[in-house]
XYZ file of C-alpha atoms in Angstrom:
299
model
C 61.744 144.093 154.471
C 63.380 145.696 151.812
C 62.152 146.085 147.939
C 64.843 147.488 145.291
C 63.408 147.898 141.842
C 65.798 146.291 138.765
C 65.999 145.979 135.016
C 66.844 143.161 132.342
C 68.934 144.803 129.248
C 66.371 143.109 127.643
C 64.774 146.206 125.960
C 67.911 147.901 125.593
C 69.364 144.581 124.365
C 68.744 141.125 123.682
C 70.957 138.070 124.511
C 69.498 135.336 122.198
C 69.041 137.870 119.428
C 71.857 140.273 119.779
C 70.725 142.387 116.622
C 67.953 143.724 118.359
C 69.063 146.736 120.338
C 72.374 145.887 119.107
C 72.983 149.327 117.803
C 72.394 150.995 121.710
C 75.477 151.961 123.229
C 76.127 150.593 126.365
C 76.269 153.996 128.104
C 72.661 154.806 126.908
C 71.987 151.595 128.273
C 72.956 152.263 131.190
C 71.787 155.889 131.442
C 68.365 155.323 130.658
C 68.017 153.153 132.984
C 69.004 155.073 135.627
C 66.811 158.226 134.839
C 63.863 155.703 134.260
C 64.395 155.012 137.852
C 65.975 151.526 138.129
C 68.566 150.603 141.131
C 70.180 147.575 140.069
C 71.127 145.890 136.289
C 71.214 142.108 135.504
C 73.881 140.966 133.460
C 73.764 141.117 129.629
C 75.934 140.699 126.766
C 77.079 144.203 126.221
C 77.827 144.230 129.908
C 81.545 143.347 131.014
C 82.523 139.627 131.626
C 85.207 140.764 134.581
C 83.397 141.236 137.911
C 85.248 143.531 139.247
C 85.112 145.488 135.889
C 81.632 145.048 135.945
C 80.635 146.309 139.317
C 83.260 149.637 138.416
C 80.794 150.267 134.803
C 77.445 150.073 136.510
C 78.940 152.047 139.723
C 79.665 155.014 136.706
C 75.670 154.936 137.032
C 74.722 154.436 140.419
C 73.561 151.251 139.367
C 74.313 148.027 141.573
C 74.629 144.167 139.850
C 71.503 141.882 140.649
C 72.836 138.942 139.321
C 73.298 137.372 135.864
C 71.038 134.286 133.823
C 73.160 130.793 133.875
C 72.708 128.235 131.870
C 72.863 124.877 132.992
C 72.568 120.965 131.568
C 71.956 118.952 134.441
C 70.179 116.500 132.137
C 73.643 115.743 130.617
C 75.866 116.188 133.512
C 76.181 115.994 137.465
C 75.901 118.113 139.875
C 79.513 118.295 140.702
C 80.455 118.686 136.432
C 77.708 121.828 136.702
C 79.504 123.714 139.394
C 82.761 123.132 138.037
C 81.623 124.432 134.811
C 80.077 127.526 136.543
C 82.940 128.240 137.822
C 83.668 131.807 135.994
C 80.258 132.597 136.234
C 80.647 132.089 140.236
C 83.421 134.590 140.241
C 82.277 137.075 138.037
C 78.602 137.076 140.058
C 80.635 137.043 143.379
C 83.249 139.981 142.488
C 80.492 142.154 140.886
C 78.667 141.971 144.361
C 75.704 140.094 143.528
C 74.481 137.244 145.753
C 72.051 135.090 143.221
C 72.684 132.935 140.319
C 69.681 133.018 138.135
C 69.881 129.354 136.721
C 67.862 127.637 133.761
C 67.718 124.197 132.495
C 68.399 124.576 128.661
C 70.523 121.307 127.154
C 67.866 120.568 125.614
C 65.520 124.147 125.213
C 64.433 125.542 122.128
C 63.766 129.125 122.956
C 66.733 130.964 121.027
C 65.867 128.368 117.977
C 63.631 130.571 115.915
C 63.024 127.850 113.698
C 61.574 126.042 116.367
C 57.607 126.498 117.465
C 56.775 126.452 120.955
C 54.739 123.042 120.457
C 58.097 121.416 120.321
C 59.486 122.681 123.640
C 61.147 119.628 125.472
C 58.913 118.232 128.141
C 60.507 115.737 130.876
C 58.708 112.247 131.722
C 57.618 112.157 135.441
C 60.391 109.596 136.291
C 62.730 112.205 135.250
C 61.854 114.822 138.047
C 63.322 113.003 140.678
C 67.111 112.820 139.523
C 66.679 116.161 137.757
C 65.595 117.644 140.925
C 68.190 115.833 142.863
C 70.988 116.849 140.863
C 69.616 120.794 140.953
C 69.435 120.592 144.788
C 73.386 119.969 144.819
C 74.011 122.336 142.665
C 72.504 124.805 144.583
C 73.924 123.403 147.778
C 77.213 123.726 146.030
C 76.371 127.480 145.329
C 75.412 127.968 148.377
C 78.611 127.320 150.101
C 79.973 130.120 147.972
C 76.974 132.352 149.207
C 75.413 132.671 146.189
C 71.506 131.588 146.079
C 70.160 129.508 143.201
C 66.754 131.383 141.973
C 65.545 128.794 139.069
C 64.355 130.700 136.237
C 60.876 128.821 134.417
C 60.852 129.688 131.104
C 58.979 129.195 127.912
C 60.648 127.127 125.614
C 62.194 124.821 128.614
C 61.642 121.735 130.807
C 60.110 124.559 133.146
C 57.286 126.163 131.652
C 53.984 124.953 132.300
C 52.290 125.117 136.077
C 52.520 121.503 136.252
C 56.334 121.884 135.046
C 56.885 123.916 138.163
C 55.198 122.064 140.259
C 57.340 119.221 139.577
C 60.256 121.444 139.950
C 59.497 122.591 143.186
C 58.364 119.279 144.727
C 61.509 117.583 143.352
C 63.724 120.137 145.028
C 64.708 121.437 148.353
C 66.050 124.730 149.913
C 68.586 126.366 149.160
C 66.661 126.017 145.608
C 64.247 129.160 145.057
C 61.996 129.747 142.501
C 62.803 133.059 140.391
C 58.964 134.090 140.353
C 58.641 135.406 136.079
C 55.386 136.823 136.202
C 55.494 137.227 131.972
C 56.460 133.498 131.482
C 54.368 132.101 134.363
C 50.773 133.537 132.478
C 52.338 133.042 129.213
C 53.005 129.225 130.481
C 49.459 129.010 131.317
C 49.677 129.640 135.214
C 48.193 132.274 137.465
C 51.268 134.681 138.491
C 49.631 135.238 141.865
C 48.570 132.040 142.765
C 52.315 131.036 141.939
C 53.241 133.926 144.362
C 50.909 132.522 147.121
C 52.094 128.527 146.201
C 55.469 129.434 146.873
C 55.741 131.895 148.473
C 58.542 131.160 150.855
C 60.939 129.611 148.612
C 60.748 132.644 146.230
C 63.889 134.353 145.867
C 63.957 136.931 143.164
C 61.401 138.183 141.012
C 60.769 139.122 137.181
C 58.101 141.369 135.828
C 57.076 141.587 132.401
C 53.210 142.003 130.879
C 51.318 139.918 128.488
C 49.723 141.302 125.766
C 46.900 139.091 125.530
C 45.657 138.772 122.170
C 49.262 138.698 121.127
C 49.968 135.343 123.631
C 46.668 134.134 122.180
C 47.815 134.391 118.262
C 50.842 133.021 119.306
C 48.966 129.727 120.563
C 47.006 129.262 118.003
C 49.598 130.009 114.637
C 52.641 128.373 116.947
C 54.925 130.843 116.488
C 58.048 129.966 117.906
C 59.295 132.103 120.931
C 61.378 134.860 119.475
C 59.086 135.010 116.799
C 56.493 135.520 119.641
C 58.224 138.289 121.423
C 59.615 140.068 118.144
C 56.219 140.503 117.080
C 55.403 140.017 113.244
C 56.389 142.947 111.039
C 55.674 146.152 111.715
C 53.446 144.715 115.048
C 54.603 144.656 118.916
C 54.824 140.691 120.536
C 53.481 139.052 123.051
C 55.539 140.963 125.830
C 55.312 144.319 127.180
C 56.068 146.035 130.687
C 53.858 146.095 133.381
C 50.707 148.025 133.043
C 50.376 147.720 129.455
C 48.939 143.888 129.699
C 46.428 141.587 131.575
C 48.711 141.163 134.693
C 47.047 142.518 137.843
C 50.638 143.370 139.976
C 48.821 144.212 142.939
C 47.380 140.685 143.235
C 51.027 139.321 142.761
C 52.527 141.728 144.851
C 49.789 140.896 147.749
C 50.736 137.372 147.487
C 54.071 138.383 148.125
C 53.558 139.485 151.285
C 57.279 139.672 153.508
C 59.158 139.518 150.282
C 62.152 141.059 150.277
C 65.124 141.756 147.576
C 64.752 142.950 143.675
C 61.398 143.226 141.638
C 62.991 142.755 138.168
C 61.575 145.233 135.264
C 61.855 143.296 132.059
C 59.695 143.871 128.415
C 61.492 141.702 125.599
C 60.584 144.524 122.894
C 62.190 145.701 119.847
C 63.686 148.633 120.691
C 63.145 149.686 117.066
C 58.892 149.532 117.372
C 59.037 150.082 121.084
C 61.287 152.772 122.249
C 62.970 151.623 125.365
C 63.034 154.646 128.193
C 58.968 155.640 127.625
C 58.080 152.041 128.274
C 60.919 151.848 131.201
C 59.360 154.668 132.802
C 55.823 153.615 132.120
C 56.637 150.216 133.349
C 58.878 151.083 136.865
C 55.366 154.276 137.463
C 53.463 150.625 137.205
C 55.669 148.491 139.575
C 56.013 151.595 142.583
C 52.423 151.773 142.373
C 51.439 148.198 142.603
C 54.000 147.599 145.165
C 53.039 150.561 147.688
C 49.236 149.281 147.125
C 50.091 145.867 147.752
C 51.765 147.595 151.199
C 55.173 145.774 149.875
C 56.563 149.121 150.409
């Protein structure tokens, strides 16, 4: 069994609002998440597109590649069309060293659209699970005969979001699709992180960790804000998301429930860098995850 500890640029930077951290150079990027203690980076924007080139910058760090966020639209094409069109994605992931494709349903999501509110996330009619499934468990069969494991990535904003959304998901797919495990968009979403963890468990293939602050999440609800409004927080105030140990999430029940897990527990916090400065909360957050993970006897 074997635990590496990762980080999302998000924090340093943001891909669906690249003005926030925009002003970071990569190389503090990339050096502050080092010293805060992280092994592994996923891909963002300010990261390069090359593999090869891309494995070479975060080597300059110590830092290996975890794997990189794809977006797919499965609801508008086959199987066969979706792995064609991921096919630079594929290489990239593949050259860099990585050996997951983090992959999200989003033809139709409204999570980047900040005019948007959450109440008008898409939600798919239960006859739709059944083809949608279908078509996700050839693309990942596809990806799988490249080596590459599909970890599908609920989010808020998505098809995916709610408990009942994933349980769709998962009982309208099969192995080799696994569940990327978002602890942050799982309570958000309404769900129980841990009982997620001990649902499904053994088709969980990567994991994401990010806190709730809950009367944040709660204001959020009730105004229906839309999501980066949510996570931006409103003027001068922090949003809804925060590392672990600075929300409700317990991480030692999630970590318990994870019992015989093994690969990268993802630090993530979706903060301005501007109101939240990024290596104190890095630190603060990774102090969080060791601890919770050698209590939970994960390491």
């Amino acid at each position: 069994m074997s635990i590496r500890i990762g980080a999302n640029p998000i924090g340093w930077s943001n891909d669906d609002l690249q003005e926030i951290g925009g002003s970071t150079p990569l190389e503090t990027c990339l050096a502050e998440a080092k010293e805060a203690g992280v092994e592994g980076m996923e891909k963002g924007h300010k990261l390069p597109n090359n593999g090869a080139a891309l494995k070479d910058k975060l080597a300059e760090f110590g830092l290996a590649f975890v794997g990189g966020w794809y977006s797919t639209e499965l609801l508008k094409r086959s199987a066969l069309e979706e792995f064609e069109a991921a096919e630079s994605h594929i290489a990239m992931t593949k050259a860099a060293g990585a050996s997951i494709l983090i992959a999200a349903e989003t033809s139709n999501a409204i999570h980047g659209d900040r005019q948007r509110p959450l109440s008008e996330r898409p939600r798919l009619a239960k006859g739709d699970w059944a083809a949608f499934g279908a078509k996700m468990t050839e693309f990942a069969k596809r990806l799988d005969g490249e080596g590459l494991k599909l970890c599908y990535h609920h989010h808020m904003g998505t098809i995916v979001q709610s408990e009942r959304d994933i349980d769709a998901f998962m009982a309208h797919t099969k192995p080799p699709v696994h569940l990327l495990l978002d602890t942050g968009h799982a309570r958000w979403g309404g769900a129980d992180p841990a009982g997620l963890a001990r649902a499904y468990r053994e088709r969980i293939g990567h994991v994401h960790c990010k806190d709730v602050r809950e009367g944040k999440m709660r204001q959020s609800n009730a105004e229906d804000w839309s999501f980066l409004d949510s996570i931006l927080g409103q003027g001068a105030e922090l949003g809804v998301y925060t590392v672990p140990g600075d929300g409700m999430i317990d991480y030692v029940a999630v970590f318990k429930a994870l019992k015989g897990y093994s690969g990268w527990v993802v630090l993530e916090a979706e903060q301005d860098p501007k109101k939240a400065p990024t290596l104190p909360y890095a630190k603060k957050g990774i102090a969080h995850l060791r601890g919770a993970l050698k209590e939970a006897g994960l390491v």
